Every structure is written in C-alpha cells, then in structure tokens.
C-alpha cells in the first residue's frame, strides 16, 4: 500500500493551520478544525493571507500506522486496568475491583455522553474550564437562568467530571412538546412518501 502524505503548506499567522489535503493536490489549500465540522478554511499559494470560509469538510486521514499505534496504546491501558482490577479482586473483593473500574471509566471521560429516558436524560460530561476546581460536589440542574428557575435534576461533580440526571423540560410543557414532535414526525413521514 502506498503511503499518503499530507500537504505541508501553512496558512497565514492569523488562522495558522496546515493544509489538510493530500500532498500535490490540485486547487486551493483547505483545513477544517475537526473531522465533522461543516465548514473549512481555504487559501491559495499566491496569497495565504486571503482566507475564505467555505462549506464542506476537509480532513486529512492519518496513515494506518497512526491509528494502529492509538489502538495499541488503548489496548495496553485496558490490559493494565484489567490486571489491577484482578489484583484488587484477589486481594480484597469483587466490589473493590468493580468500584475501581467504574471510577476509572468515569474519570477518563473525554466527550459528553447522554442516555435519553423519555422526558429525562442521564449523562456524563467534563467540567468547564472556567468552573472553580472541586473535588466532590452535589448541585441542582435548573430549567432556565436565575434563582427562581425550577429544579430539573441533580448533578454530582467528581473532580473533572460531572454525572447528572435531569428532565429535559418542565412537566407542564411535556404534553405540548410531545404533540408538536408527533406532528413533526408525521410531516417528515409524509415528505418521504
């Protein structure tokens, strides 16, 4: 398999991104902030300071060896965690090993994850960088802003991670939301047929 290389051209210092197209590509250079971002920056060799924001994603996919290295690193981490949990099980109890694995998985969350349970949602997400550092905390999630907002649920802060369960909207608004959602679904089904 032939190795694919990324274009080495950089844009102006105002945006300061490397072109994410393949080397020796035709047309202008382009770069996207992430692989799922819906827009990208575009510039040409003649004037790297003239940057346009265009629709579409431009993303250079790394060679397979980079993905394999990442997979190997994760496999090594999981193996070490599994061995340590087995040691805890052998030395103390299965409950200690389970609590260790649950806390380790919880504290290693990098992206927000949510599970919808009808009107309620439970999830895990990272604490914002502007929040004061807290080792452990319990707080209420509110519907809206200010002290008069109704309580929606509860969240537990464990260092850099928040675990919470809350309702998506107040009980009085839920029937109207369900009716509008059903009307929208019917309209979408009608368009498809």
Coordinates of N, CA, C and O in Angstrom, one line a residue:
X1 N 0.8 -1.2 0.0 CA 0.0 0.0 0.0 C 0.9 1.2 0.0 O 1.8 1.3 0.8
X2 N 0.6 2.2 -0.9 CA 1.3 3.4 -1.0 C 1.0 4.4 0.2 O -0.2 4.5 0.5
X3 N 2.0 4.9 0.8 CA 1.8 5.8 1.9 C 1.3 7.2 1.4 O 1.9 7.8 0.5
X4 N 0.3 7.7 2.0 CA -0.3 9.0 1.6 C 0.3 10.1 2.5 O 0.5 9.9 3.7
X5 N 0.7 11.2 1.9 CA 1.3 12.3 2.7 C 0.4 13.5 2.7 O -0.3 13.8 1.7
X6 N 0.5 14.3 3.7 CA -0.3 15.5 3.9 C 0.4 16.6 3.3 O 1.7 16.7 3.3
X7 N -0.3 17.6 2.7 CA 0.3 18.8 2.2 C 1.0 19.6 3.3 O 0.4 19.7 4.4
X8 N 2.1 20.1 3.0 CA 2.9 20.8 4.1 C 2.7 22.3 4.2 O 3.3 23.0 4.9
X9 N 1.8 22.8 3.4 CA 1.6 24.3 3.3 C 0.8 24.8 4.5 O -0.2 24.2 4.9
X10 N 1.2 25.9 5.1 CA 0.6 26.6 6.2 C -0.1 27.8 5.7 O 0.4 28.5 4.8
X11 N -1.2 28.2 6.4 CA -1.9 29.5 6.1 C -1.2 30.6 6.7 O -0.1 30.5 7.3
X12 N -1.9 31.8 6.7 CA -1.3 33.0 7.4 C -1.3 32.8 8.9 O -1.9 31.9 9.5
X13 N -0.6 33.7 9.6 CA -0.5 33.6 11.0 C -1.8 33.9 11.8 O -1.9 33.5 12.9
X14 N -2.7 34.5 11.1 CA -4.0 34.9 11.8 C -4.8 33.6 12.1 O -5.4 33.5 13.2
X15 N -4.8 32.6 11.2 CA -5.5 31.4 11.4 C -4.5 30.3 11.8 O -4.8 29.5 12.7
X16 N -3.4 30.2 11.1 CA -2.3 29.4 11.4 C -2.7 27.9 11.5 O -2.6 27.2 12.5
X17 N -3.1 27.4 10.3 CA -3.4 26.0 10.2 C -2.7 25.4 9.0 O -2.3 26.1 8.0
X18 N -2.4 24.1 9.1 CA -1.7 23.4 8.0 C -2.8 22.8 7.0 O -3.9 22.4 7.5
X19 N -2.5 22.9 5.8 CA -3.4 22.3 4.8 C -3.6 20.8 5.1 O -2.7 20.1 5.3
X20 N -4.9 20.4 5.1 CA -5.2 19.0 5.4 C -5.5 18.2 4.2 O -6.0 17.1 4.3
X21 N -5.2 18.7 3.0 CA -5.4 17.9 1.8 C -4.2 17.0 1.6 O -3.1 17.2 2.3
X22 N -4.2 16.1 0.7 CA -3.1 15.3 0.4 C -2.0 16.1 -0.4 O -2.3 17.1 -1.0
X23 N -0.7 15.7 -0.3 CA 0.4 16.3 -1.0 C 0.1 16.3 -2.5 O -0.5 15.4 -3.0
X24 N 0.6 17.4 -3.1 CA 0.4 17.6 -4.6 C -1.0 17.6 -5.0 O -1.4 17.0 -6.1
X25 N -1.9 18.2 -4.3 CA -3.3 18.3 -4.6 C -3.5 19.4 -5.6 O -2.7 20.3 -5.8
X26 N -4.6 19.3 -6.3 CA -5.0 20.4 -7.3 C -5.9 21.4 -6.6 O -6.7 21.0 -5.8
X27 N -5.8 22.6 -6.9 CA -6.7 23.6 -6.4 C -6.2 24.3 -5.1 O -5.0 24.1 -4.7
X28 N -7.0 25.0 -4.4 CA -6.6 25.8 -3.2 C -6.4 24.8 -2.0 O -6.8 23.7 -2.0
X29 N -5.7 25.3 -1.0 CA -5.4 24.6 0.2 C -6.7 24.7 1.1 O -7.5 25.6 0.9
X30 N -6.8 23.7 2.0 CA -8.0 23.7 2.9 C -7.7 23.0 4.2 O -6.9 22.2 4.2
X31 N -8.4 23.5 5.2 CA -8.3 22.9 6.5 C -9.6 23.0 7.3 O -10.2 24.1 7.2
X32 N -10.0 22.0 8.0 CA -11.1 22.0 8.9 C -10.7 21.9 10.4 O -9.7 21.2 10.6
X33 N -11.4 22.5 11.3 CA -11.0 22.3 12.7 C -11.1 20.9 13.2 O -10.4 20.5 14.0
X34 N -12.2 20.2 12.8 CA -12.4 18.8 13.2 C -12.9 18.0 12.0 O -13.2 18.6 10.9
X35 N -12.9 16.7 12.1 CA -13.4 15.9 11.0 C -14.8 16.0 10.7 O -15.3 15.5 9.7
X36 N -15.6 16.5 11.7 CA -17.1 16.6 11.5 C -17.6 18.1 11.3 O -18.8 18.3 11.2
X37 N -16.6 19.0 11.3 CA -17.0 20.4 11.2 C -17.6 20.7 9.8 O -17.1 20.1 8.8
X38 N -18.6 21.5 9.6 CA -19.3 21.6 8.4 C -18.7 22.7 7.5 O -19.2 22.9 6.4
X39 N -17.7 23.4 7.9 CA -17.0 24.4 7.1 C -15.5 24.2 7.1 O -15.0 23.5 8.0
X40 N -14.8 24.9 6.2 CA -13.4 24.8 6.2 C -12.8 26.1 5.7 O -13.5 26.9 5.1
X41 N -11.5 26.3 6.1 CA -10.8 27.5 5.6 C -10.1 27.1 4.3 O -9.6 26.0 4.1
X42 N -10.1 28.1 3.4 CA -9.5 27.8 2.1 C -8.6 29.0 1.7 O -8.9 30.2 2.0
X43 N -7.4 28.8 1.2 CA -6.4 29.8 0.8 C -5.6 29.3 -0.4 O -5.5 28.1 -0.6
X44 N -4.9 30.2 -1.1 CA -4.1 29.8 -2.2 C -2.6 30.1 -1.9 O -2.3 30.8 -1.0
X45 N -1.7 29.5 -2.8 CA -0.3 29.8 -2.6 C 0.0 31.2 -2.9 O 0.9 31.8 -2.2
X46 N -0.7 31.9 -3.8 CA -0.4 33.2 -4.2 C -0.6 34.2 -3.0 O 0.2 35.1 -2.8
X47 N -1.7 34.1 -2.3 CA -2.0 35.0 -1.2 C -2.5 34.2 0.0 O -3.7 34.0 0.2
X48 N -1.6 33.7 0.9 CA -2.0 32.9 2.0 C -2.8 33.7 3.1 O -3.5 33.2 4.0
X49 N -2.7 35.1 3.0 CA -3.5 35.9 3.9 C -5.0 36.1 3.5 O -5.8 36.4 4.4
X50 N -5.3 35.8 2.3 CA -6.7 35.9 1.9 C -7.4 34.5 2.1 O -7.3 33.6 1.3
X51 N -8.0 34.4 3.3 CA -8.6 33.2 3.7 C -10.2 33.3 3.6 O -10.8 34.3 4.0
X52 N -10.7 32.3 3.0 CA -12.2 32.2 2.8 C -12.7 31.1 3.7 O -12.0 30.1 3.9
X53 N -13.9 31.2 4.2 CA -14.6 30.2 4.9 C -15.7 29.6 4.0 O -16.6 30.3 3.6
X54 N -15.5 28.3 3.6 CA -16.4 27.7 2.7 C -17.1 26.5 3.3 O -16.6 25.9 4.3
X55 N -18.2 26.1 2.7 CA -18.9 24.9 3.2 C -18.2 23.6 2.9 O -17.4 23.6 2.0
X56 N -18.4 22.6 3.7 CA -17.8 21.3 3.5 C -16.6 21.1 4.4 O -16.0 22.0 4.9
X57 N -16.3 19.8 4.6 CA -15.2 19.4 5.5 C -14.0 19.0 4.7 O -14.1 18.3 3.7
X58 N -12.8 19.5 5.1 CA -11.6 19.0 4.5 C -10.8 18.4 5.7 O -10.5 19.1 6.6
X59 N -10.5 17.1 5.6 CA -9.8 16.5 6.7 C -8.9 15.4 6.2 O -9.2 14.6 5.4
X60 N -7.6 15.5 6.6 CA -6.6 14.5 6.2 C -6.7 13.4 7.1 O -6.6 13.5 8.3
X61 N -6.8 12.2 6.6 CA -6.9 11.0 7.4 C -5.5 10.5 7.6 O -4.8 10.2 6.6
X62 N -5.0 10.3 8.8 CA -3.7 9.8 9.0 C -3.4 8.4 8.5 O -4.4 7.7 8.3
X63 N -2.2 8.1 8.2 CA -1.9 6.7 7.7 C -2.3 5.7 8.8 O -2.5 6.0 9.9
X64 N -2.5 4.5 8.3 CA -3.0 3.4 9.2 C -2.1 3.1 10.4 O -2.6 2.8 11.4
X65 N -0.8 3.4 10.3 CA 0.1 3.1 11.4 C -0.2 4.0 12.6 O -0.1 3.6 13.7
X66 N -0.7 5.2 12.3 CA -1.0 6.1 13.4 C -2.3 5.6 14.1 O -2.3 5.7 15.4
X67 N -3.2 5.1 13.4 CA -4.4 4.5 14.0 C -4.1 3.2 14.8 O -4.6 3.0 15.9
X68 N -3.2 2.4 14.3 CA -2.7 1.2 14.9 C -2.0 1.5 16.2 O -2.2 0.8 17.2
X69 N -1.2 2.6 16.2 CA -0.5 3.0 17.5 C -1.5 3.4 18.5 O -1.3 3.1 19.7
X70 N -2.5 4.2 18.1 CA -3.5 4.6 19.1 C -4.3 3.4 19.7 O -4.5 3.3 20.9
X71 N -4.6 2.5 18.8 CA -5.3 1.3 19.2 C -4.5 0.4 20.2 O -4.9 -0.1 21.2
X72 N -3.2 0.3 19.9 CA -2.3 -0.4 20.7 C -2.1 0.2 22.1 O -2.1 -0.4 23.1
X73 N -2.1 1.6 22.1 CA -1.9 2.3 23.4 C -3.2 2.0 24.3 O -3.1 1.8 25.4
X74 N -4.4 2.1 23.6 CA -5.6 1.9 24.4 C -5.7 0.5 24.9 O -6.1 0.2 26.0
X75 N -5.3 -0.5 24.1 CA -5.3 -1.9 24.5 C -4.4 -2.1 25.7 O -4.7 -2.8 26.6
X76 N -3.2 -1.4 25.6 CA -2.3 -1.5 26.8 C -2.9 -0.9 28.0 O -2.7 -1.5 29.1
X77 N -3.6 0.2 27.9 CA -4.2 0.8 29.1 C -5.3 -0.1 29.7 O -5.3 -0.3 30.9
X78 N -6.1 -0.7 28.8 CA -7.2 -1.6 29.3 C -6.6 -2.8 29.9 O -7.1 -3.3 30.9
X79 N -5.5 -3.3 29.4 CA -4.8 -4.5 29.9 C -4.3 -4.2 31.3 O -4.5 -5.0 32.3
X80 N -3.7 -3.1 31.5 CA -3.2 -2.7 32.8 C -4.3 -2.5 33.8 O -4.2 -3.0 35.0
X81 N -5.4 -1.9 33.4 CA -6.5 -1.7 34.3 C -7.2 -3.0 34.7 O -7.5 -3.2 35.8
X82 N -7.3 -3.9 33.7 CA -7.8 -5.2 34.0 C -7.0 -6.0 34.9 O -7.5 -6.7 35.9
X83 N -5.6 -6.0 34.8 CA -4.8 -6.7 35.7 C -4.8 -6.1 37.1 O -4.9 -6.8 38.1
X84 N -4.9 -4.8 37.2 CA -5.0 -4.1 38.5 C -6.3 -4.5 39.2 O -6.4 -4.8 40.4
X85 N -7.4 -4.5 38.4 CA -8.7 -4.9 38.9 C -8.7 -6.3 39.4 O -9.3 -6.7 40.4
X86 N -8.1 -7.2 38.6 CA -8.0 -8.6 39.0 C -7.2 -8.7 40.3 O -7.5 -9.6 41.2
X87 N -6.1 -8.0 40.5 CA -5.4 -8.0 41.7 C -6.2 -7.5 42.9 O -6.1 -8.1 44.0
X88 N -7.0 -6.4 42.7 CA -7.9 -6.0 43.7 C -8.9 -7.0 44.1 O -9.2 -7.2 45.3
X89 N -9.5 -7.7 43.1 CA -10.4 -8.8 43.4 C -9.8 -9.9 44.2 O -10.4 -10.4 45.2
X90 N -8.6 -10.3 43.8 CA -7.9 -11.3 44.5 C -7.5 -10.9 45.9 O -7.6 -11.7 46.9
X91 N -7.0 -9.7 46.1 CA -6.5 -9.2 47.4 C -7.7 -8.8 48.3 O -7.6 -9.0 49.5
X92 N -8.8 -8.2 47.8 CA -9.8 -7.7 48.7 C -11.2 -8.3 48.3 O -11.6 -9.2 49.0
X93 N -11.8 -7.8 47.3 CA -13.2 -8.3 47.0 C -13.5 -7.9 45.6 O -12.9 -7.0 45.0
X94 N -14.6 -8.5 45.1 CA -15.1 -8.1 43.7 C -15.7 -6.7 43.7 O -15.6 -6.0 42.7
X95 N -16.2 -6.3 44.9 CA -16.8 -4.9 45.0 C -15.7 -3.9 44.8 O -15.9 -2.8 44.2
X96 N -14.6 -4.1 45.4 CA -13.5 -3.1 45.3 C -13.0 -3.0 43.9 O -12.8 -1.9 43.4
X97 N -12.9 -4.1 43.2 CA -12.5 -4.1 41.8 C -13.5 -3.4 40.9 O -13.2 -2.6 40.0
X98 N -14.8 -3.7 41.2 CA -15.8 -3.0 40.4 C -15.8 -1.5 40.6 O -16.0 -0.8 39.7
X99 N -15.7 -1.1 41.9 CA -15.7 0.4 42.2 C -14.5 1.0 41.5 O -14.6 2.1 40.9
X100 N -13.3 0.3 41.5 CA -12.1 0.9 40.9 C -12.4 1.0 39.4 O -12.1 2.1 38.8
X101 N -12.9 0.0 38.7 CA -13.1 0.1 37.3 C -14.2 1.2 36.9 O -14.0 1.9 36.0
X102 N -15.2 1.2 37.7 CA -16.3 2.2 37.5 C -15.7 3.6 37.6 O -16.0 4.5 36.8
X103 N -15.0 3.9 38.7 CA -14.4 5.2 38.9 C -13.4 5.6 37.8 O -13.3 6.7 37.3
X104 N -12.6 4.6 37.4 CA -11.6 4.8 36.3 C -12.2 5.1 35.0 O -11.8 6.1 34.3
X105 N -13.3 4.4 34.7 CA -14.0 4.7 33.4 C -14.7 6.1 33.5 O -14.7 6.8 32.5
X106 N -15.3 6.4 34.6 CA -15.9 7.7 34.8 C -15.0 8.9 34.7 O -15.3 9.8 34.0
X107 N -13.8 8.8 35.3 CA -12.9 9.9 35.3 C -12.1 10.0 34.0 O -11.5 11.0 33.8
X108 N -12.2 9.0 33.2 CA -11.5 9.1 31.9 C -12.4 9.5 30.8 O -12.0 9.5 29.6
X109 N -13.6 10.1 31.1 CA -14.5 10.5 30.0 C -13.9 11.8 29.4 O -13.4 12.7 30.1
X110 N -13.9 11.8 28.1 CA -13.3 12.9 27.3 C -14.4 13.7 26.6 O -14.3 14.8 26.3
X111 N -15.5 12.9 26.2 CA -16.6 13.5 25.5 C -17.9 13.3 26.3 O -18.0 12.4 27.0
X112 N -18.8 14.2 26.1 CA -20.1 14.1 26.8 C -20.9 12.9 26.3 O -20.9 12.7 25.1
X113 N -21.5 12.2 27.2 CA -22.3 11.0 26.8 C -23.6 11.1 27.5 O -23.7 11.3 28.7
X114 N -24.7 11.0 26.8 CA -26.1 11.1 27.4 C -26.9 9.9 26.9 O -26.8 9.4 25.9
X115 N -27.9 9.5 27.8 CA -28.9 8.5 27.5 C -30.2 9.1 27.8 O -30.5 9.6 28.9
X116 N -31.1 9.1 26.7 CA -32.4 9.6 26.9 C -33.4 8.6 27.4 O -33.4 7.5 26.9
X117 N -34.1 9.0 28.5 CA -35.1 8.1 29.1 C -36.4 8.8 29.1 O -37.0 9.2 30.1
X118 N -37.0 9.0 27.9 CA -38.3 9.7 27.8 C -38.1 11.2 28.0 O -37.3 11.9 27.4
X119 N -38.7 11.7 29.1 CA -38.6 13.1 29.4 C -37.3 13.4 30.1 O -36.9 14.5 30.3
X120 N -36.6 12.4 30.6 CA -35.4 12.5 31.4 C -34.2 12.1 30.6 O -34.2 11.4 29.7
X121 N -33.1 12.7 31.0 CA -31.8 12.4 30.4 C -30.8 12.2 31.5 O -30.8 12.9 32.5
X122 N -29.9 11.2 31.4 CA -28.8 10.9 32.3 C -27.5 11.0 31.5 O -27.5 10.6 30.3
X123 N -26.5 11.6 32.1 CA -25.3 11.7 31.3 C -24.0 12.0 32.1 O -24.1 12.2 33.3
X124 N -22.9 12.0 31.4 CA -21.6 12.3 32.0 C -21.0 13.3 31.1 O -21.0 13.1 29.8
X125 N -20.4 14.3 31.6 CA -19.7 15.3 30.8 C -18.6 15.9 31.6 O -18.5 15.8 32.8
X126 N -17.6 16.6 30.9 CA -16.5 17.2 31.5 C -16.9 18.6 32.1 O -17.8 19.3 31.6
X127 N -16.2 18.9 33.2 CA -16.5 20.2 33.9 C -15.9 21.3 32.9 O -14.8 21.1 32.3
X128 N -16.5 22.5 32.8 CA -16.0 23.5 32.0 C -14.7 24.1 32.6 O -14.5 24.0 33.9
X129 N -13.8 24.6 31.8 CA -12.5 25.1 32.3 C -12.7 26.3 33.2 O -11.8 26.6 34.0
X130 N -13.8 27.1 33.1 CA -13.9 28.3 33.9 C -14.5 28.0 35.2 O -14.5 28.9 36.1
X131 N -15.0 26.8 35.5 CA -15.6 26.4 36.8 C -14.5 26.3 37.8 O -13.3 25.9 37.5
X132 N -14.8 26.7 39.0 CA -13.8 26.5 40.1 C -13.5 25.1 40.3 O -14.3 24.2 40.2
X133 N -12.2 24.8 40.7 CA -11.8 23.4 40.9 C -12.6 22.8 42.2 O -12.5 23.4 43.2
X134 N -13.2 21.7 42.0 CA -14.0 21.0 43.0 C -13.6 19.5 43.0 O -13.6 18.9 41.9
X135 N -13.3 18.9 44.2 CA -13.0 17.5 44.2 C -14.3 16.7 44.2 O -14.5 15.7 43.5
X136 N -15.3 17.1 45.0 CA -16.6 16.5 45.1 C -17.7 17.5 45.4 O -17.5 18.4 46.2
X137 N -18.8 17.4 44.7 CA -19.8 18.4 44.9 C -21.2 17.8 44.4 O -21.2 17.0 43.5
X138 N -22.2 18.3 45.0 CA -23.6 18.0 44.6 C -24.3 19.3 44.3 O -24.2 20.2 45.1
X139 N -25.0 19.3 43.1 CA -25.7 20.6 42.7 C -27.0 20.2 42.0 O -27.2 19.1 41.6
X140 N -27.9 21.2 41.9 CA -29.1 21.1 41.1 C -28.9 21.6 39.7 O -28.3 22.6 39.5
X141 N -29.5 20.9 38.8 CA -29.6 21.4 37.4 C -31.0 22.2 37.3 O -32.0 21.7 37.8
X142 N -31.0 23.4 36.7 CA -32.2 24.2 36.7 C -32.7 24.4 35.3 O -31.9 24.3 34.3
X143 N -34.0 24.6 35.2 CA -34.6 25.0 33.9 C -34.5 26.5 33.8 O -35.2 27.2 34.5
X144 N -33.7 27.0 33.0 CA -33.6 28.5 32.8 C -32.5 29.1 33.7 O -31.7 28.4 34.4
X145 N -32.5 30.4 33.7 CA -31.5 31.2 34.5 C -32.0 31.8 35.7 O -33.2 32.0 35.8
X146 N -31.2 32.0 36.7 CA -31.6 32.8 37.9 C -32.0 31.9 39.0 O -32.2 30.6 38.8
X147 N -32.3 32.5 40.2 CA -32.6 31.7 41.4 C -34.1 31.2 41.3 O -34.4 30.3 42.1
X148 N -34.9 31.8 40.5 CA -36.3 31.4 40.5 C -36.6 30.3 39.5 O -37.7 29.9 39.4
X149 N -35.6 29.8 38.8 CA -35.8 28.7 37.9 C -36.1 27.4 38.6 O -35.7 27.2 39.7
X150 N -37.0 26.6 38.0 CA -37.4 25.4 38.6 C -36.2 24.3 38.5 O -35.5 24.3 37.6
X151 N -36.2 23.5 39.5 CA -35.2 22.4 39.6 C -35.5 21.3 38.5 O -36.6 20.9 38.4
X152 N -34.5 21.0 37.7 CA -34.7 20.0 36.7 C -34.1 18.6 37.1 O -34.5 17.6 36.6
X153 N -33.1 18.6 38.0 CA -32.5 17.3 38.3 C -31.3 17.6 39.2 O -31.1 18.7 39.8
X154 N -30.4 16.6 39.3 CA -29.3 16.7 40.2 C -28.0 16.3 39.5 O -28.1 15.5 38.5
X155 N -26.9 16.9 39.9 CA -25.6 16.5 39.3 C -24.6 16.3 40.4 O -24.7 17.0 41.4
X156 N -23.7 15.4 40.2 CA -22.7 15.1 41.1 C -21.3 15.3 40.4 O -21.1 14.8 39.3
X157 N -20.5 16.2 41.0 CA -19.2 16.6 40.5 C -18.1 15.7 41.1 O -18.0 15.7 42.4
X158 N -17.4 15.0 40.3 CA -16.3 14.2 40.8 C -15.0 14.7 40.1 O -14.6 14.2 39.0
X159 N -14.3 15.7 40.7 CA -13.1 16.2 40.1 C -13.4 16.8 38.7 O -14.2 17.8 38.6
X160 N -12.9 16.3 37.6 CA -13.1 16.9 36.3 C -14.3 16.5 35.6 O -14.6 16.9 34.4
X161 N -15.1 15.6 36.2 CA -16.3 15.0 35.5 C -17.6 15.3 36.3 O -17.6 15.3 37.5
X162 N -18.7 15.5 35.6 CA -20.0 15.7 36.2 C -20.9 14.5 35.7 O -20.9 14.2 34.5
X163 N -21.6 13.9 36.7 CA -22.6 12.9 36.4 C -23.9 13.5 36.8 O -24.1 14.0 37.9
X164 N -24.9 13.5 35.9 CA -26.2 14.1 36.2 C -27.4 13.4 35.6 O -27.2 12.7 34.6
X165 N -28.5 13.6 36.2 CA -29.8 13.1 35.6 C -30.8 14.3 35.8 O -30.9 14.9 36.9
X166 N -31.5 14.6 34.8 CA -32.4 15.8 34.8 C -33.5 15.6 33.8 O -33.4 14.8 32.8
X167 N -34.6 16.4 33.9 CA -35.6 16.4 33.0 C -35.3 17.4 31.9 O -34.7 18.4 32.1
X168 N -35.8 17.1 30.7 CA -35.5 18.0 29.5 C -36.3 19.2 29.6 O -35.9 20.3 29.1
X169 N -37.5 19.2 30.2 CA -38.4 20.3 30.2 C -39.3 20.1 31.4 O -39.5 19.0 31.8
X170 N -39.9 21.2 31.9 CA -40.9 21.1 33.0 C -42.1 20.2 32.6 O -42.4 20.0 31.4
X171 N -42.7 19.5 33.6 CA -43.8 18.6 33.4 C -44.9 19.3 32.7 O -45.6 18.7 31.8
X172 N -45.2 20.6 32.9 CA -46.3 21.3 32.3 C -46.1 21.5 30.8 O -47.0 21.5 30.0
X173 N -44.8 21.5 30.3 CA -44.5 21.7 28.9 C -44.4 20.4 28.1 O -44.4 20.4 26.9
X174 N -44.3 19.3 28.8 CA -44.0 18.0 28.2 C -45.2 17.6 27.2 O -44.9 17.1 26.1
X175 N -46.5 17.6 27.6 CA -47.5 17.2 26.6 C -47.5 18.0 25.3 O -47.7 17.5 24.2
X176 N -47.3 19.3 25.4 CA -47.3 20.2 24.2 C -46.1 19.8 23.4 O -46.2 19.7 22.1
X177 N -45.0 19.5 24.0 CA -43.8 19.1 23.2 C -44.0 17.8 22.5 O -43.7 17.6 21.3
X178 N -44.6 16.8 23.2 CA -44.9 15.5 22.6 C -45.9 15.7 21.4 O -45.7 15.0 20.3
X179 N -46.9 16.5 21.5 CA -47.8 16.8 20.4 C -47.1 17.4 19.2 O -47.3 17.0 18.0
X180 N -46.2 18.4 19.4 CA -45.5 19.0 18.3 C -44.5 18.1 17.7 O -44.3 18.1 16.5
X181 N -43.9 17.2 18.5 CA -43.0 16.2 18.0 C -43.7 15.2 17.1 O -43.2 14.8 16.1
X182 N -44.9 14.8 17.6 CA -45.7 13.8 16.8 C -46.1 14.4 15.4 O -46.0 13.8 14.4
X183 N -46.5 15.7 15.5 CA -46.8 16.4 14.2 C -45.6 16.5 13.3 O -45.8 16.3 12.1
X184 N -44.5 16.8 13.8 CA -43.3 16.9 13.0 C -42.9 15.6 12.4 O -42.6 15.5 11.2
X185 N -43.0 14.5 13.2 CA -42.7 13.2 12.7 C -43.7 12.8 11.5 O -43.2 12.2 10.5
X186 N -44.9 13.1 11.7 CA -45.9 12.8 10.7 C -45.6 13.6 9.4 O -45.7 13.1 8.3
X187 N -45.2 14.8 9.6 CA -44.9 15.7 8.4 C -43.6 15.1 7.7 O -43.6 15.1 6.4
X188 N -42.6 14.7 8.4 CA -41.4 14.1 7.8 C -41.8 12.8 7.1 O -41.3 12.5 6.0
X189 N -42.7 11.9 7.7 CA -43.1 10.7 7.0 C -43.8 11.0 5.8 O -43.7 10.3 4.7
X190 N -44.6 12.0 5.8 CA -45.4 12.4 4.6 C -44.5 12.9 3.5 O -44.7 12.6 2.3
X191 N -43.4 13.6 3.8 CA -42.5 14.1 2.8 C -41.7 12.9 2.1 O -41.4 13.0 1.0
X192 N -41.4 11.9 2.9 CA -40.6 10.8 2.4 C -41.5 10.0 1.4 O -40.9 9.4 0.5
X193 N -42.8 9.9 1.7 CA -43.6 9.0 0.8 C -44.2 9.8 -0.3 O -43.8 10.8 -0.8

